Coordinates of C-alpha atoms and ligand atoms in Angstrom, one line a residue:
X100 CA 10.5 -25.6 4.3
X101 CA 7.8 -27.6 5.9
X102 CA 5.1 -28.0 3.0
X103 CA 3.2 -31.0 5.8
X104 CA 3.4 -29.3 8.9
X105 CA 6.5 -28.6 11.4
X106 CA 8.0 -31.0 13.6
X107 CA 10.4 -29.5 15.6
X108 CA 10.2 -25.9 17.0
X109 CA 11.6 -22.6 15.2
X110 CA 13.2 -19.5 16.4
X111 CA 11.2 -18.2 13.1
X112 CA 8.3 -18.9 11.5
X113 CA 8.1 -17.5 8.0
X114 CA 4.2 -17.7 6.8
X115 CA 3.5 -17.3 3.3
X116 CA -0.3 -15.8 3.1
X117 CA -1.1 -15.2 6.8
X118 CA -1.0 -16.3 10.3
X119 CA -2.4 -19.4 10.9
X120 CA -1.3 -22.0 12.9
X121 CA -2.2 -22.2 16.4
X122 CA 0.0 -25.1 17.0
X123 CA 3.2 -22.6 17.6
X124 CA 3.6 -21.8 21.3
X125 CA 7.2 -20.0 20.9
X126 CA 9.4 -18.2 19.0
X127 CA 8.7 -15.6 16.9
X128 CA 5.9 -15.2 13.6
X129 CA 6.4 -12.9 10.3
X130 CA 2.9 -12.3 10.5
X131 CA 0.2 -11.0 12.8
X132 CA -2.9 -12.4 13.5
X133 CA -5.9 -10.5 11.6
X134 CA -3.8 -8.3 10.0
X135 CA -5.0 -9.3 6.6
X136 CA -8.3 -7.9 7.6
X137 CA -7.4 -5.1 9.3
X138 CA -6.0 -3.4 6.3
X139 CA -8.7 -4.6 3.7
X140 CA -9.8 -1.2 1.9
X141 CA -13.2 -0.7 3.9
X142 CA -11.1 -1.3 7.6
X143 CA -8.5 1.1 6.4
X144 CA -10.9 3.3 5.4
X145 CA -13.1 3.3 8.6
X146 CA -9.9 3.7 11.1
X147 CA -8.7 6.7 9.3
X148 CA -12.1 8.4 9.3
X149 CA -12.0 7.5 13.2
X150 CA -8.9 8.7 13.4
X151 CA -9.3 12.1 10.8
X152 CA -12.7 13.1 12.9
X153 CA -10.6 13.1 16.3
X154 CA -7.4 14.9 14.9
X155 CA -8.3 16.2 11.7
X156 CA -5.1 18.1 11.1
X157 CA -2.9 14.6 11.7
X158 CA -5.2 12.7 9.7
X159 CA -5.3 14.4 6.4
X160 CA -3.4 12.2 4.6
X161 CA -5.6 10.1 4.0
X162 CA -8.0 10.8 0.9
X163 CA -11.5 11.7 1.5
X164 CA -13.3 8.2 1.2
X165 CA -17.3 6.9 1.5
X166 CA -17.8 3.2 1.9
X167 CA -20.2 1.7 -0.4
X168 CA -23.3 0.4 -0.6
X169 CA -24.1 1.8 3.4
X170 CA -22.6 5.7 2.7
X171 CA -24.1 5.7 -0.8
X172 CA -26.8 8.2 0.0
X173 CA -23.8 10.6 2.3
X174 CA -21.6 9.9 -0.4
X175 CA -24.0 11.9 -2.7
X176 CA -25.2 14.6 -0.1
X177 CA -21.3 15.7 1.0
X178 CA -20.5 15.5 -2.4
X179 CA -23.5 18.0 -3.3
X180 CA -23.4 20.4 -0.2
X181 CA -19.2 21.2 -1.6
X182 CA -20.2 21.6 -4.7
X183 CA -22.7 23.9 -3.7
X184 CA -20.5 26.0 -1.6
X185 CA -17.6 25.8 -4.2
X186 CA -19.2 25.4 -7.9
X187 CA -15.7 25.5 -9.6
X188 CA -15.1 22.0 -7.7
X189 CA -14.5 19.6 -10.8
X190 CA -14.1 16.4 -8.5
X191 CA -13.2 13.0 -9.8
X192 CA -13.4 9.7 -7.8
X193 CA -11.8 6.3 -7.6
X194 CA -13.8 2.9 -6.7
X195 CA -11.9 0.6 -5.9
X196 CA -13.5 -3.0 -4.6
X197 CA -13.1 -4.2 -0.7
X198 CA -10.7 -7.4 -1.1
X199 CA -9.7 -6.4 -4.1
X200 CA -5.8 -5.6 -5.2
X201 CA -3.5 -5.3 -8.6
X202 CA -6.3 -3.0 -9.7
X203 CA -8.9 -5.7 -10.3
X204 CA -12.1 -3.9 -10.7
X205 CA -11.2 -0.7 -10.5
X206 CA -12.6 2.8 -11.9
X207 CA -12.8 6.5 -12.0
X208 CA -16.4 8.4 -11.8
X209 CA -16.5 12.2 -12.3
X210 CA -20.5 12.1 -10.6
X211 CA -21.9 10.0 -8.2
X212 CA -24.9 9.3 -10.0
X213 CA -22.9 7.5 -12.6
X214 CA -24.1 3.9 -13.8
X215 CA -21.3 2.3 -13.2
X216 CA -21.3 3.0 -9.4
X217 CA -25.3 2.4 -8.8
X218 CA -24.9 -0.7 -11.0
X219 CA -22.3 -2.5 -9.3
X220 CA -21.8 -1.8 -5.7
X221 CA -25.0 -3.9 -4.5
X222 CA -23.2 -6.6 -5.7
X223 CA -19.3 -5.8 -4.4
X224 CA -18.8 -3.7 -1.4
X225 CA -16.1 -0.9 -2.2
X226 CA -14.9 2.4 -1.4
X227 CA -15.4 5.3 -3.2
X228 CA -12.6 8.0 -2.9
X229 CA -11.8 11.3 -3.5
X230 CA -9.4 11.0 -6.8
X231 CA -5.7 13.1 -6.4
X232 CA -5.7 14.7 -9.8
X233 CA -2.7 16.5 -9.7
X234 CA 0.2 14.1 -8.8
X235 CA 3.7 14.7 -8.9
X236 CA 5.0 13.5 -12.3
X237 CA 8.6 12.5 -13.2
X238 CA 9.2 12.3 -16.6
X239 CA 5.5 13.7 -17.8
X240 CA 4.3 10.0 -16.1
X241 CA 2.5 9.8 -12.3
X242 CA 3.8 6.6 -10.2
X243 CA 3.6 5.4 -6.7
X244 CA 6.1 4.8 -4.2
X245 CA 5.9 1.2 -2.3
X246 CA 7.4 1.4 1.0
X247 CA 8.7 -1.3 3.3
X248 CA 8.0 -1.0 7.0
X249 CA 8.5 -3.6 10.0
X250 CA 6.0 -4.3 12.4
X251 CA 8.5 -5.5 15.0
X252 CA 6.2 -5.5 17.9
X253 CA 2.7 -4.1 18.8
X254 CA 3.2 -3.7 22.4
X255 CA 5.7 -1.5 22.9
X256 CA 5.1 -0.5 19.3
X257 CA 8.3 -0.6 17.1
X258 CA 8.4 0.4 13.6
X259 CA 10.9 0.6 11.0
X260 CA 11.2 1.5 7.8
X261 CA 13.0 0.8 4.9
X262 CA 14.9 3.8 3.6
X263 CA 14.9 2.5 0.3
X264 CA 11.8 1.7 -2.0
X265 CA 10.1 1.2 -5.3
X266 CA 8.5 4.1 -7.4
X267 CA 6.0 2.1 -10.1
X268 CA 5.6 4.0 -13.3
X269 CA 2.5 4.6 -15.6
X270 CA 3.2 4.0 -19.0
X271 CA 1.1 6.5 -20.6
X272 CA 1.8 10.4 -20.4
X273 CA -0.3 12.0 -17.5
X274 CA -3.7 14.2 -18.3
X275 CA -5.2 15.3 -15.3
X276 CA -9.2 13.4 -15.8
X277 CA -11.4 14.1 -18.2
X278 CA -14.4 11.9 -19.2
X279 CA -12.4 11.2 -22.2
X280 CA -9.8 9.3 -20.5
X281 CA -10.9 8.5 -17.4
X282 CA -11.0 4.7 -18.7
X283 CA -7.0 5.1 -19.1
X284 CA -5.8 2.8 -17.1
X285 CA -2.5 3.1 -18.2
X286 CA -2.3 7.1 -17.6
X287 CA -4.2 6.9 -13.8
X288 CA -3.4 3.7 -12.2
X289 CA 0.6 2.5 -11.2
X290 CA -0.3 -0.8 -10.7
X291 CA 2.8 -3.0 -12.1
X292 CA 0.2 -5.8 -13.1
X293 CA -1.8 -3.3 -14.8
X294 CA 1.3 -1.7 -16.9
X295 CA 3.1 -5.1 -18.0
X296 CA 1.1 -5.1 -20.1
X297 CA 1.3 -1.8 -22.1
X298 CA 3.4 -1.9 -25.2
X299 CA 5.4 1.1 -23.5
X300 CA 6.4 -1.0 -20.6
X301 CA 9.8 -0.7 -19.8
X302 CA 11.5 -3.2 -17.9
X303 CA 14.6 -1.4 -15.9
X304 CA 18.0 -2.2 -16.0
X305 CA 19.6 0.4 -13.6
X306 CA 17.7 1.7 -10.6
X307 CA 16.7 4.9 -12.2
X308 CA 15.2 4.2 -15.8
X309 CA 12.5 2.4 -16.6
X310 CA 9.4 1.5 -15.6
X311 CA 10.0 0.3 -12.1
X312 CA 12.4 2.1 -10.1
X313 CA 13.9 2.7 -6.9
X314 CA 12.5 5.5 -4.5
X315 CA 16.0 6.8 -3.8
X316 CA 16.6 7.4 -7.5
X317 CA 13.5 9.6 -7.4
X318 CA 15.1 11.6 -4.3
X319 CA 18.0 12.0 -5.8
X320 CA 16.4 13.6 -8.8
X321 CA 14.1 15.6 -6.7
X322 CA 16.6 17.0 -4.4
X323 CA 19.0 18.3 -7.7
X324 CA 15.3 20.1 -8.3
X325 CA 15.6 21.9 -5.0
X326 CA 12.9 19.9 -3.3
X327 CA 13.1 20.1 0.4
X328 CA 13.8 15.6 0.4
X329 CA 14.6 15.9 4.3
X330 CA 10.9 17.3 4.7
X331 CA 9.4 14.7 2.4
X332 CA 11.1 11.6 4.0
X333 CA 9.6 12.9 7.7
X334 CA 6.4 13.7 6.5
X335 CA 6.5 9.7 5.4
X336 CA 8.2 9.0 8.3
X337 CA 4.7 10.7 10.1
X338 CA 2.3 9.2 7.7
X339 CA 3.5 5.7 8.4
X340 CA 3.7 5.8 12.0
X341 CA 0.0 7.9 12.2
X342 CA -1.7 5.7 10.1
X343 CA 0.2 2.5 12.3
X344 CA -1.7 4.0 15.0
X345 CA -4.8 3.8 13.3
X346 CA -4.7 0.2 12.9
X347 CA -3.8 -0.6 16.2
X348 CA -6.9 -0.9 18.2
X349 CA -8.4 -4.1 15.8
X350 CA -4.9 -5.3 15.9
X351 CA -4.3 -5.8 19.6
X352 CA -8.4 -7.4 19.4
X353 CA -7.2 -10.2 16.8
X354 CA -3.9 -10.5 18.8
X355 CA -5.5 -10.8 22.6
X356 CA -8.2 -13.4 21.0
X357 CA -5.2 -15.4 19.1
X358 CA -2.3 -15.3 21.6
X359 CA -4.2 -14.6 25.2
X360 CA -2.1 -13.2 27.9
X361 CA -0.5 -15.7 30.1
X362 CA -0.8 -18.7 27.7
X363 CA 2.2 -20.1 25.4
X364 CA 2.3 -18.3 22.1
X365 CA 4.7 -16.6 19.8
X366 CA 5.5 -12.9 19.6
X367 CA 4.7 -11.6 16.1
X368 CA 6.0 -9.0 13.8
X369 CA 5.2 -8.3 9.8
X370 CA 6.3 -7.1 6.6
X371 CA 3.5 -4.5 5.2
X372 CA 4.0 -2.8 2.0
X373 CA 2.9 1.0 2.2
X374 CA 1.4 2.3 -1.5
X375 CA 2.1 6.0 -1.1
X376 CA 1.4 8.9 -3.8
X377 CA 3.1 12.3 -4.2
X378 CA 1.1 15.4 -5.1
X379 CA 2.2 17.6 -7.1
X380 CA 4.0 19.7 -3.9
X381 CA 5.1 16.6 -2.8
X382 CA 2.9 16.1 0.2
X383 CA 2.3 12.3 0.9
X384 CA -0.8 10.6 0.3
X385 CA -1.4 7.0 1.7
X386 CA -3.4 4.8 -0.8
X387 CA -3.0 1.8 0.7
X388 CA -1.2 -0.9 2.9
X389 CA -0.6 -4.4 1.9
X390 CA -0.6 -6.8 4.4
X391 CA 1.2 -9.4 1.9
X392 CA 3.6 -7.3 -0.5
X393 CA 5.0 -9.1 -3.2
X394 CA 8.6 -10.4 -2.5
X395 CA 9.5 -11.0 -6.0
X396 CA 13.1 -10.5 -7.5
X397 CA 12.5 -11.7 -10.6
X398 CA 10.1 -10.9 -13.8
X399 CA 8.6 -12.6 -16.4
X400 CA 9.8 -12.5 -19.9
X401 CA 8.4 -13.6 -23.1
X402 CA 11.6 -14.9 -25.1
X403 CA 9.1 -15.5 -28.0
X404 CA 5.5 -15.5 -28.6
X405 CA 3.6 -18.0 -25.5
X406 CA 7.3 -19.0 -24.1
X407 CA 8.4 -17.3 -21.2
X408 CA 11.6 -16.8 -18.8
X409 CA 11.9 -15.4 -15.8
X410 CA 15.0 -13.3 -15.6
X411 CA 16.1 -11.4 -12.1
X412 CA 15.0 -8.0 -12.2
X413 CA 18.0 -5.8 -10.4
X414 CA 15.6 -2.9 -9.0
X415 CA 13.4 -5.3 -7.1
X416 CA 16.2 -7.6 -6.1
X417 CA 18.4 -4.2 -4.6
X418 CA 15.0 -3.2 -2.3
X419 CA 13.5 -6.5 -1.5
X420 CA 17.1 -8.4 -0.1
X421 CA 17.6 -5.3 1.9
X422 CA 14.4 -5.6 3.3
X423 CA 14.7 -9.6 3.9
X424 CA 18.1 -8.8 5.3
X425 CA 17.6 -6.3 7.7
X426 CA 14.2 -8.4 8.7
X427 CA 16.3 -10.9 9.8
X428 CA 18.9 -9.3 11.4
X429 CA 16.4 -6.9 13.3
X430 CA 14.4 -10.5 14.7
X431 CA 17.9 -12.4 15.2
X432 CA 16.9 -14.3 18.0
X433 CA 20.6 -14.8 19.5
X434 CA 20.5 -10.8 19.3
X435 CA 16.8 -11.1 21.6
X436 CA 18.7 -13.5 24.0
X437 CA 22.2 -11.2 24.3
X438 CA 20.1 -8.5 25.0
X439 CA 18.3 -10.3 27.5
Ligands
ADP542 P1 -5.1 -2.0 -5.6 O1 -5.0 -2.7 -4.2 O2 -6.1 -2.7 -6.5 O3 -3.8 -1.8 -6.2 P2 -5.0 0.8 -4.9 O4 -5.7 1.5 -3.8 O5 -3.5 0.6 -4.7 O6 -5.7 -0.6 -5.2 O7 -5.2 1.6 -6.2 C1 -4.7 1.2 -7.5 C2 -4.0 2.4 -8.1 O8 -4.9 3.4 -8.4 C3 -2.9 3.0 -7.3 O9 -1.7 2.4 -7.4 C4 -2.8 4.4 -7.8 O10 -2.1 4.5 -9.0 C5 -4.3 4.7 -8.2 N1 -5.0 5.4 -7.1 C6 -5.6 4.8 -6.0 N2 -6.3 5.6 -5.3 C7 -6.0 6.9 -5.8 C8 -6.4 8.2 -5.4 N3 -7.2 8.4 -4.4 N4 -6.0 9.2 -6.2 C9 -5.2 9.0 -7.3 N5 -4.8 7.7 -7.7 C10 -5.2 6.7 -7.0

């Protein structure tokens, strides 16, 4: 650890937050430059729409999304013109603030001339999107599935991904929305920030209880369903690399602008977290992708009222060293220079 700066060089550099030092002229980053940006909700937003108007049956993965204030007024006119042609359309959409993460500020509308919405995007930029109201539920409860995928190089472009994963848990019983519960956090959003803090919070002990657990125990329960798992895992598989693609473009920008052609730099690859829902027949929705996922393996615990502890917590220890490990192994320098 170098908390004043770096003397000597490194075969790695681990970053915490994001690339930035310029002073590195070899070896090899865990983060790219700009990426931070490039997957902010409004950037994501306006690659996949790039990306769903060119090949609209690859890109439909991708929830139907306006970005707010500029698309206010075609947020309200598409949103009219289908319920016009299709009156038994009940949508309900999700705003969710540009920057924002752990489900600060978010919130469901059913309308898009709700208050809420006109009130407060003049103010915070955002994206409004089309709301999945029938996810797949395990348990009566809807929860997300954070995937792990290496960056390992942009050009040629390399991705891996973990085969193993976290599935975060509501902690109230799913109702598909209704204006009487829309403001249920609890039942609609997965965030683990968000749910800590329900009374029905569970923290997990084996990888397939609780209220965090792994995305292989999920599989395993869905395939002794019948469900086609094989299918689901390449349709990921597809979604991840697709929406990878998307992203490229402002990627190689930052990159070329950070680490010209020609001049001494690094080579760069990066950790992203992908935030993926299943509907209800298991098709694969992308929410979002964190440039920063949480590497956590332990959790807090209040021993008694205003102390806390934190204890390890075995479902995010099993994914996350994995992921560390393999990392490493996959970026092992004396592997680059063997195969050299
Ligand atoms: P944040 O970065 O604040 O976590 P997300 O985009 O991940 O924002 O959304 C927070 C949570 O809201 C997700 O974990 C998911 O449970 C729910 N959510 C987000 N978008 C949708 C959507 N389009 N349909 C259904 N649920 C969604």
């Amino acid at each position: 650890q170098f908390p004043f700066g770096r003397r000597l060089p490194c075969d790695i550099y681990w970053h915490g937050v994001s690339f930035h030092d310029s002073n590195i002229f070899s070896g090899q980053v865990n983060k790219f430059p700009g990426m931070t940006e490039t997957v902010r909700k409004i950037t994501l937003s306006r690659a996949m729409r790039t990306m769903r108007d060119l090949f609209p049956l690859e890109y439909n993965f991708y929830p139907r999304s306006w970005i707010l204030p500029e698309e206010l007024p075609l947020f309200v006119a598409e949103v009219r013109t289908m319920k016009d042609s299709n009156p038994s359309w009940k949508p309900t959409f999700i705003v969710k603030p540009d920057g924002g993460c752990q489900g600060d500020g978010i919130y469901l509308i059913k309308d898009p001339s709700d208050i809420r919405l006109t009130g407060s995007i003049q103010s915070r930029p955002a994206v409004v999107q089309e709301y999945i109201c029938k996810p797949l539920l395990v348990d009566k409860l809807k929860f997300d599935i954070r995937l792990y995928v290496l960056l390992k190089s942009l050009e040629p472009l390399e991705i891996y991904i973990a085969k193993d994963g976290l599935s975060r848990f509501c902690t109230e019983p799913y109702q598909e929305p209704t204006l009487k519960n829309l403001h249920q956090v609890f039942m609609h959003l997965t965030n683990y920030s968000l749910n800590i803090h329900s009374g029905n919070f569970v923290h997990s002990a084996s990888a397939n209880t609780g209220s965090k657990r792994t995305f292989s125990s999920i599989l395993c329960r869905l395939s002794s369903r019948g469900a086609d798992v094989k299918k689901l895992w390449s349709d990921i598989i597809s979604l991840v690399i697709k929406t990878i693609i998307a992203l490229t473009p402002e990627l190689k920008v930052y990159y070329q602008s950070d680490i010209p052609a020609g001049k001494p730099g690094p080579t760069c690859f990066q950790i992203l977290g992908f935030d993926i829902l299943l509907m209800k027949d298991l098709k694969p929705v992308l929410l979002e992708v964190n440039a920063n996922p949480s590497m956590r393996i332990e959790h807090e615990q209040e021993l008694s009222p205003g102390v806390f502890e934190n204890v390890p917590s075995p479902v995010d220890e099993k994914v996350k060293v994995a992921v560390i490990r393999d990392t490493l192994r996959l970026m092992d320098p004396q592997k680059k220079k063997r195969k050299d």
